[in-house]
mmCIF file of C-alpha atoms in Angstrom:
data_model
loop_
_atom_site.group_PDB
_atom_site.id
_atom_site.type_symbol
_atom_site.label_atom_id
_atom_site.label_comp_id
_atom_site.label_asym_id
_atom_site.label_seq_id
_atom_site.Cartn_x
_atom_site.Cartn_y
_atom_site.Cartn_z
ATOM 1 C CA UNK A 17 -1.180 -14.471 1.457
ATOM 2 C CA UNK A 18 -3.672 -15.341 -0.626
ATOM 3 C CA UNK A 19 -6.466 -12.353 -1.087
ATOM 4 C CA UNK A 20 -10.366 -13.165 -2.114
ATOM 5 C CA UNK A 21 -13.074 -10.424 -1.857
ATOM 6 C CA UNK A 22 -15.150 -11.346 0.618
ATOM 7 C CA UNK A 23 -17.090 -8.267 -1.394
ATOM 8 C CA UNK A 24 -17.967 -11.072 -4.338
ATOM 9 C CA UNK A 25 -18.513 -13.493 -1.863
ATOM 10 C CA UNK A 26 -22.757 -14.637 -2.179
ATOM 11 C CA UNK A 27 -24.084 -12.898 0.292
ATOM 12 C CA UNK A 28 -25.833 -14.244 2.764
ATOM 13 C CA UNK A 29 -29.265 -14.002 2.656
ATOM 14 C CA UNK A 30 -31.402 -15.336 -0.370
ATOM 15 C CA UNK A 31 -34.753 -15.479 -2.480
ATOM 16 C CA UNK A 32 -34.342 -11.792 -1.914
ATOM 17 C CA UNK A 33 -37.342 -11.051 -4.163
ATOM 18 C CA UNK A 34 -39.570 -12.733 -2.029
ATOM 19 C CA UNK A 35 -39.020 -11.942 0.782
ATOM 20 C CA UNK A 36 -41.702 -8.534 2.168
ATOM 21 C CA UNK A 37 -39.959 -5.109 2.475
ATOM 22 C CA UNK A 38 -39.811 -5.449 6.467
ATOM 23 C CA UNK A 39 -37.831 -8.742 6.113
ATOM 24 C CA UNK A 40 -35.603 -6.800 3.036
ATOM 25 C CA UNK A 41 -35.275 -3.472 5.666
ATOM 26 C CA UNK A 42 -34.817 -5.469 8.957
ATOM 27 C CA UNK A 43 -32.382 -7.839 6.735
ATOM 28 C CA UNK A 44 -30.129 -4.830 5.143
ATOM 29 C CA UNK A 45 -30.402 -2.841 8.899
ATOM 30 C CA UNK A 46 -28.939 -6.411 10.220
ATOM 31 C CA UNK A 47 -25.950 -6.783 7.773
ATOM 32 C CA UNK A 48 -25.052 -2.726 8.087
ATOM 33 C CA UNK A 49 -25.427 -3.570 12.224
ATOM 34 C CA UNK A 50 -21.456 -5.301 11.624
ATOM 35 C CA UNK A 51 -19.720 -1.789 10.049
ATOM 36 C CA UNK A 52 -19.109 -0.130 12.995
ATOM 37 C CA UNK A 53 -17.189 -3.220 14.720
ATOM 38 C CA UNK A 54 -15.071 -3.532 11.525
ATOM 39 C CA UNK A 55 -14.196 -0.237 11.064
ATOM 40 C CA UNK A 56 -13.605 -0.468 14.986
ATOM 41 C CA UNK A 57 -10.338 -3.601 13.806
ATOM 42 C CA UNK A 58 -9.169 -0.835 11.845
ATOM 43 C CA UNK A 59 -8.249 1.886 13.950
ATOM 44 C CA UNK A 60 -4.917 1.626 14.021
ATOM 45 C CA UNK A 61 -4.306 1.301 10.161
ATOM 46 C CA UNK A 62 -6.739 4.768 10.447
ATOM 47 C CA UNK A 63 -4.453 6.758 13.307
ATOM 48 C CA UNK A 64 -1.276 5.570 11.264
ATOM 49 C CA UNK A 65 -2.309 7.311 8.183
ATOM 50 C CA UNK A 66 -3.571 10.550 10.284
ATOM 51 C CA UNK A 67 -1.519 11.123 11.802
ATOM 52 C CA UNK A 68 0.736 11.610 8.564
ATOM 53 C CA UNK A 69 -1.343 13.440 7.192
ATOM 54 C CA UNK A 70 -1.495 15.368 9.708
ATOM 55 C CA UNK A 71 1.777 16.442 9.569
ATOM 56 C CA UNK A 72 2.055 16.683 5.689
ATOM 57 C CA UNK A 73 -0.884 18.927 6.100
ATOM 58 C CA UNK A 74 1.147 20.952 9.014
ATOM 59 C CA UNK A 75 3.798 21.706 6.149
ATOM 60 C CA UNK A 76 2.048 22.977 2.555
ATOM 61 C CA UNK A 77 0.845 19.114 1.770
ATOM 62 C CA UNK A 78 -3.228 19.010 0.463
ATOM 63 C CA UNK A 79 -4.751 14.949 0.603
ATOM 64 C CA UNK A 80 -6.314 13.845 -2.289
ATOM 65 C CA UNK A 81 -8.454 11.262 -3.089
ATOM 66 C CA UNK A 82 -8.549 9.028 -6.015
ATOM 67 C CA UNK A 83 -11.249 6.557 -6.855
ATOM 68 C CA UNK A 84 -14.243 4.655 -9.320
ATOM 69 C CA UNK A 85 -17.198 4.827 -9.584
ATOM 70 C CA UNK A 86 -19.127 5.097 -5.743
ATOM 71 C CA UNK A 87 -15.156 5.019 -4.206
ATOM 72 C CA UNK A 88 -14.853 8.215 -6.258
ATOM 73 C CA UNK A 89 -18.370 10.093 -5.323
ATOM 74 C CA UNK A 90 -17.925 9.180 -1.879
ATOM 75 C CA UNK A 91 -14.756 11.017 -1.213
ATOM 76 C CA UNK A 92 -15.619 14.375 -3.793
ATOM 77 C CA UNK A 93 -18.178 14.855 -1.140
ATOM 78 C CA UNK A 94 -16.058 13.688 1.969
ATOM 79 C CA UNK A 95 -13.551 16.306 0.587
ATOM 80 C CA UNK A 96 -16.110 19.264 -0.540
ATOM 81 C CA UNK A 97 -17.477 19.254 3.324
ATOM 82 C CA UNK A 98 -14.038 20.878 4.367
ATOM 83 C CA UNK A 99 -14.375 24.285 3.288
ATOM 84 C CA UNK A 100 -17.959 25.238 4.927
ATOM 85 C CA UNK A 101 -17.469 22.497 8.191
ATOM 86 C CA UNK A 102 -13.592 24.022 9.291
ATOM 87 C CA UNK A 103 -13.368 27.028 6.360
ATOM 88 C CA UNK A 104 -9.548 25.386 4.772
ATOM 89 C CA UNK A 105 -9.017 26.585 1.819
ATOM 90 C CA UNK A 106 -10.951 25.290 -0.989
ATOM 91 C CA UNK A 107 -7.628 22.973 -2.484
ATOM 92 C CA UNK A 108 -6.372 21.540 0.629
ATOM 93 C CA UNK A 109 -8.336 18.481 -0.018
ATOM 94 C CA UNK A 110 -9.671 16.933 -2.647
ATOM 95 C CA UNK A 111 -11.701 14.492 -5.074
ATOM 96 C CA UNK A 112 -10.367 12.962 -7.859
ATOM 97 C CA UNK A 113 -13.310 10.346 -9.655
ATOM 98 C CA UNK A 114 -12.316 8.388 -12.614
ATOM 99 C CA UNK A 115 -13.463 9.989 -16.463
ATOM 100 C CA UNK A 116 -13.849 13.550 -14.539
ATOM 101 C CA UNK A 117 -16.248 15.632 -13.471
ATOM 102 C CA UNK A 118 -19.299 13.243 -15.441
ATOM 103 C CA UNK A 119 -18.612 10.531 -13.994
ATOM 104 C CA UNK A 120 -20.335 11.645 -10.466
ATOM 105 C CA UNK A 121 -23.371 11.485 -11.557
ATOM 106 C CA UNK A 122 -23.388 9.177 -14.597
ATOM 107 C CA UNK A 123 -20.620 6.735 -15.041
ATOM 108 C CA UNK A 124 -18.529 6.880 -17.646
ATOM 109 C CA UNK A 125 -17.091 3.159 -19.671
ATOM 110 C CA UNK A 126 -14.245 2.304 -19.138
ATOM 111 C CA UNK A 127 -12.813 5.490 -16.870
ATOM 112 C CA UNK A 128 -11.341 2.677 -13.756
ATOM 113 C CA UNK A 129 -9.520 0.519 -15.977
ATOM 114 C CA UNK A 130 -6.754 3.064 -17.378
ATOM 115 C CA UNK A 131 -4.600 2.826 -15.389
ATOM 116 C CA UNK A 132 -2.378 6.021 -16.513
ATOM 117 C CA UNK A 133 -4.678 8.006 -16.050
ATOM 118 C CA UNK A 134 -4.837 8.975 -11.753
ATOM 119 C CA UNK A 135 -2.088 10.314 -12.280
ATOM 120 C CA UNK A 136 -2.347 12.183 -15.180
ATOM 121 C CA UNK A 137 -5.136 13.309 -12.910
ATOM 122 C CA UNK A 138 -2.758 13.845 -10.336
ATOM 123 C CA UNK A 139 -0.592 15.985 -12.306
ATOM 124 C CA UNK A 140 -2.999 18.811 -13.892
ATOM 125 C CA UNK A 141 -3.214 19.579 -9.517
ATOM 126 C CA UNK A 142 0.817 19.855 -9.643
ATOM 127 C CA UNK A 143 1.342 17.049 -7.278
ATOM 128 C CA UNK A 144 4.239 17.359 -5.100
ATOM 129 C CA UNK A 145 6.112 15.108 -2.271
ATOM 130 C CA UNK A 146 4.420 17.686 0.159
ATOM 131 C CA UNK A 147 1.260 15.959 -0.806
ATOM 132 C CA UNK A 148 -0.861 12.565 0.427
ATOM 133 C CA UNK A 149 -3.079 10.902 -2.847
ATOM 134 C CA UNK A 150 -5.739 7.976 -0.738
ATOM 135 C CA UNK A 151 -6.767 5.340 -3.729
ATOM 136 C CA UNK A 152 -10.265 4.223 -2.158
ATOM 137 C CA UNK A 153 -11.279 0.367 -3.696
ATOM 138 C CA UNK A 154 -13.866 -1.196 -2.594
ATOM 139 C CA UNK A 155 -12.273 -4.432 -3.572
ATOM 140 C CA UNK A 156 -8.953 -3.132 -3.945
ATOM 141 C CA UNK A 157 -8.307 -4.288 -7.493
ATOM 142 C CA UNK A 158 -9.396 -0.963 -9.947
ATOM 143 C CA UNK A 159 -6.453 -0.170 -12.197
ATOM 144 C CA UNK A 160 -7.745 3.408 -11.968
ATOM 145 C CA UNK A 161 -6.605 3.303 -8.225
ATOM 146 C CA UNK A 162 -4.170 1.330 -8.260
ATOM 147 C CA UNK A 163 -1.878 2.688 -11.713
ATOM 148 C CA UNK A 164 -2.174 6.610 -9.732
ATOM 149 C CA UNK A 165 -0.932 5.143 -6.172
ATOM 150 C CA UNK A 166 1.827 3.060 -7.688
ATOM 151 C CA UNK A 167 3.577 6.308 -9.686
ATOM 152 C CA UNK A 168 2.695 8.229 -6.171
ATOM 153 C CA UNK A 169 5.143 5.827 -4.813
ATOM 154 C CA UNK A 170 7.674 6.287 -7.145
ATOM 155 C CA UNK A 171 7.586 9.446 -7.463
ATOM 156 C CA UNK A 172 8.079 9.702 -3.956
ATOM 157 C CA UNK A 173 4.899 11.023 -2.534
ATOM 158 C CA UNK A 174 2.791 9.764 0.902
ATOM 159 C CA UNK A 175 0.136 7.263 -0.334
ATOM 160 C CA UNK A 176 -2.379 5.498 1.214
ATOM 161 C CA UNK A 177 -5.681 3.645 1.013
ATOM 162 C CA UNK A 178 -9.553 2.395 2.067
ATOM 163 C CA UNK A 179 -10.338 -1.074 0.617
ATOM 164 C CA UNK A 180 -12.662 -3.848 2.078
ATOM 165 C CA UNK A 181 -10.703 -6.765 1.161
ATOM 166 C CA UNK A 182 -7.777 -7.423 3.518
ATOM 167 C CA UNK A 183 -4.620 -8.620 1.280
ATOM 168 C CA UNK A 184 -6.083 -6.869 -2.376
ATOM 169 C CA UNK A 185 -3.431 -5.423 -4.894
ATOM 170 C CA UNK A 186 -4.457 -1.505 -3.186
ATOM 171 C CA UNK A 187 -3.529 -2.163 -0.119
ATOM 172 C CA UNK A 188 0.094 -4.139 -1.283
ATOM 173 C CA UNK A 189 0.866 -1.105 -3.125
ATOM 174 C CA UNK A 190 -0.125 1.935 -0.908
ATOM 175 C CA UNK A 191 2.802 2.170 2.614
ATOM 176 C CA UNK A 192 -0.792 3.227 4.928
ATOM 177 C CA UNK A 193 -3.123 0.781 3.879
ATOM 178 C CA UNK A 194 -6.627 1.187 5.687
ATOM 179 C CA UNK A 195 -8.914 -2.226 5.233
ATOM 180 C CA UNK A 196 -12.188 -2.524 6.660
ATOM 181 C CA UNK A 197 -13.218 -6.123 5.713
ATOM 182 C CA UNK A 198 -17.152 -5.902 6.142
ATOM 183 C CA UNK A 199 -17.371 -9.083 4.320
ATOM 184 C CA UNK A 200 -20.358 -10.310 1.705
ATOM 185 C CA UNK A 201 -23.060 -7.380 0.865
ATOM 186 C CA UNK A 202 -27.312 -8.166 1.020
ATOM 187 C CA UNK A 203 -27.120 -8.162 -2.669
ATOM 188 C CA UNK A 204 -23.777 -9.761 -3.498
ATOM 189 C CA UNK A 205 -21.155 -7.925 -5.135
ATOM 190 C CA UNK A 206 -23.435 -4.482 -4.429
ATOM 191 C CA UNK A 207 -20.322 -2.505 -2.260
ATOM 192 C CA UNK A 208 -22.247 0.688 -2.429
ATOM 193 C CA UNK A 209 -23.793 -0.841 -0.081
ATOM 194 C CA UNK A 210 -21.317 -2.425 3.811
ATOM 195 C CA UNK A 211 -18.661 -1.063 1.612
ATOM 196 C CA UNK A 212 -19.708 2.284 0.539
ATOM 197 C CA UNK A 213 -20.903 2.985 4.375
ATOM 198 C CA UNK A 214 -17.485 1.421 5.381
ATOM 199 C CA UNK A 215 -15.883 4.059 3.099
ATOM 200 C CA UNK A 216 -17.922 7.161 4.457
ATOM 201 C CA UNK A 217 -17.271 6.366 8.036
ATOM 202 C CA UNK A 218 -13.464 6.644 8.375
ATOM 203 C CA UNK A 219 -13.966 9.381 5.199
ATOM 204 C CA UNK A 220 -15.907 11.387 8.119
ATOM 205 C CA UNK A 221 -12.813 10.058 10.963
ATOM 206 C CA UNK A 222 -9.573 10.819 8.394
ATOM 207 C CA UNK A 223 -11.174 14.488 7.383
ATOM 208 C CA UNK A 224 -12.375 14.853 11.015
ATOM 209 C CA UNK A 225 -9.706 13.969 13.117
ATOM 210 C CA UNK A 226 -7.079 15.900 11.120
ATOM 211 C CA UNK A 227 -9.103 19.263 10.959
ATOM 212 C CA UNK A 228 -9.354 19.042 15.261
ATOM 213 C CA UNK A 229 -5.894 18.381 15.076
ATOM 214 C CA UNK A 230 -5.207 21.273 12.503
ATOM 215 C CA UNK A 231 -6.731 23.840 14.928
ATOM 216 C CA UNK A 232 -9.760 24.288 13.294
ATOM 217 C CA UNK A 233 -12.358 22.836 16.493
ATOM 218 C CA UNK A 234 -12.450 25.082 19.528
ATOM 219 C CA UNK A 235 -13.964 22.595 22.222
ATOM 220 C CA UNK A 236 -16.449 20.207 20.219
ATOM 221 C CA UNK A 237 -17.393 23.315 17.836
ATOM 222 C CA UNK A 238 -16.788 24.549 13.869
ATOM 223 C CA UNK A 239 -15.852 27.802 14.999
ATOM 224 C CA UNK A 240 -14.276 28.150 11.157
ATOM 225 C CA UNK A 241 -16.938 27.339 9.322
ATOM 226 C CA UNK A 242 -17.978 28.980 6.352
ATOM 227 C CA UNK A 243 -21.224 30.532 7.019
ATOM 228 C CA UNK A 244 -22.998 30.107 3.774
ATOM 229 C CA UNK A 245 -26.864 30.241 4.642
ATOM 230 C CA UNK A 246 -29.159 30.665 6.859
ATOM 231 C CA UNK A 247 -28.474 27.715 9.272
ATOM 232 C CA UNK A 248 -25.280 28.228 10.166
ATOM 233 C CA UNK A 249 -25.198 31.698 10.519
ATOM 234 C CA UNK A 250 -28.244 31.269 13.577
ATOM 235 C CA UNK A 251 -25.291 28.248 14.254
ATOM 236 C CA UNK A 252 -22.868 30.486 14.773
ATOM 237 C CA UNK A 253 -24.486 33.107 16.846
ATOM 238 C CA UNK A 254 -25.248 30.841 19.264
ATOM 239 C CA UNK A 255 -21.668 29.454 19.550
ATOM 240 C CA UNK A 256 -20.463 33.125 20.190
ATOM 241 C CA UNK A 257 -23.718 33.451 22.165
ATOM 242 C CA UNK A 258 -22.240 30.762 24.401
ATOM 243 C CA UNK A 259 -18.983 31.687 24.873
ATOM 244 C CA UNK A 260 -18.358 35.636 25.549
ATOM 245 C CA UNK A 261 -22.133 37.372 27.242
ATOM 246 C CA UNK A 262 -23.950 38.968 24.377
ATOM 247 C CA UNK A 263 -27.499 38.984 23.171
ATOM 248 C CA UNK A 264 -28.252 37.383 20.310
ATOM 249 C CA UNK A 265 -28.688 40.329 17.773
ATOM 250 C CA UNK A 266 -25.499 41.501 19.691
ATOM 251 C CA UNK A 267 -23.541 38.000 18.387
ATOM 252 C CA UNK A 268 -25.379 37.993 14.901
ATOM 253 C CA UNK A 269 -24.170 41.636 14.106
ATOM 254 C CA UNK A 270 -20.390 40.179 15.271
ATOM 255 C CA UNK A 271 -20.850 37.526 13.405
ATOM 256 C CA UNK A 272 -21.580 39.878 10.075
ATOM 257 C CA UNK A 273 -18.432 41.442 10.942
ATOM 258 C CA UNK A 274 -15.855 38.837 11.941
ATOM 259 C CA UNK A 275 -17.189 36.637 9.173
ATOM 260 C CA UNK A 276 -16.269 33.715 11.714
ATOM 261 C CA UNK A 277 -17.037 32.746 15.267
ATOM 262 C CA UNK A 278 -13.618 32.275 16.705
ATOM 263 C CA UNK A 279 -12.405 35.696 15.131
ATOM 264 C CA UNK A 280 -16.001 37.813 16.227
ATOM 265 C CA UNK A 281 -14.580 35.910 19.874
ATOM 266 C CA UNK A 282 -11.556 36.260 19.528
ATOM 267 C CA UNK A 283 -11.897 39.949 19.079
ATOM 268 C CA UNK A 284 -14.344 40.310 21.973
ATOM 269 C CA UNK A 285 -11.652 38.909 24.238
ATOM 270 C CA UNK A 286 -8.576 40.567 23.091
ATOM 271 C CA UNK A 287 -10.158 43.898 21.478
ATOM 272 C CA UNK A 288 -7.136 45.679 19.542
#
């Protein structure tokens, strides 16, 4: 199959600098409306990878994202949101970016071009065959990410990827590829836009579906969420009130005593 970077093709819109702001916004919004349909076409690929992740995590494995630039930052955002949302250990889902933590805020020159560094970064986390590594790259050609997946494959570690070009070198390097073809960007080549949004949507799906299957959601509620601010404490108290017949102050006191919605409700229903 021939490989064309559709994410790098010329924008369907021209003379952007001559557009009034209203037209710029309408045009970006029009392009953004196509993203969910592109993700829909990849749902089967997403499902296959999620099922593999669930299997690995149930047997003690971990999930790793590796990426560069925007893709790396998106992986870090998704990983960092799992502990507060689902109450899982901070090292269950991990985001690794080319260039290290400094690259989260500021680009590190040539970091994405090192084909060997991702494997070294993964080894620093004591990567094992129980783990899953997902490479994220809109282009599907980032050496850092491809090199990391190839070394994982050589060492019997499950690999997946999220890319926005069909038939890319990255997709061919992943055992479980996800290809969300969003087409040309509004600003030619600016893959932080549609491609970045598509990647974020897929990441949301992966971790949310996985955590539900791991029992971290009850009904439709985040019963294991970390109570890290007043908003979440209030939300937790109201969740308790929906589950058992207590007033707000009692629910809040139970939450403080037991530390989670799940434990508070379970203790009420099954007192020791």
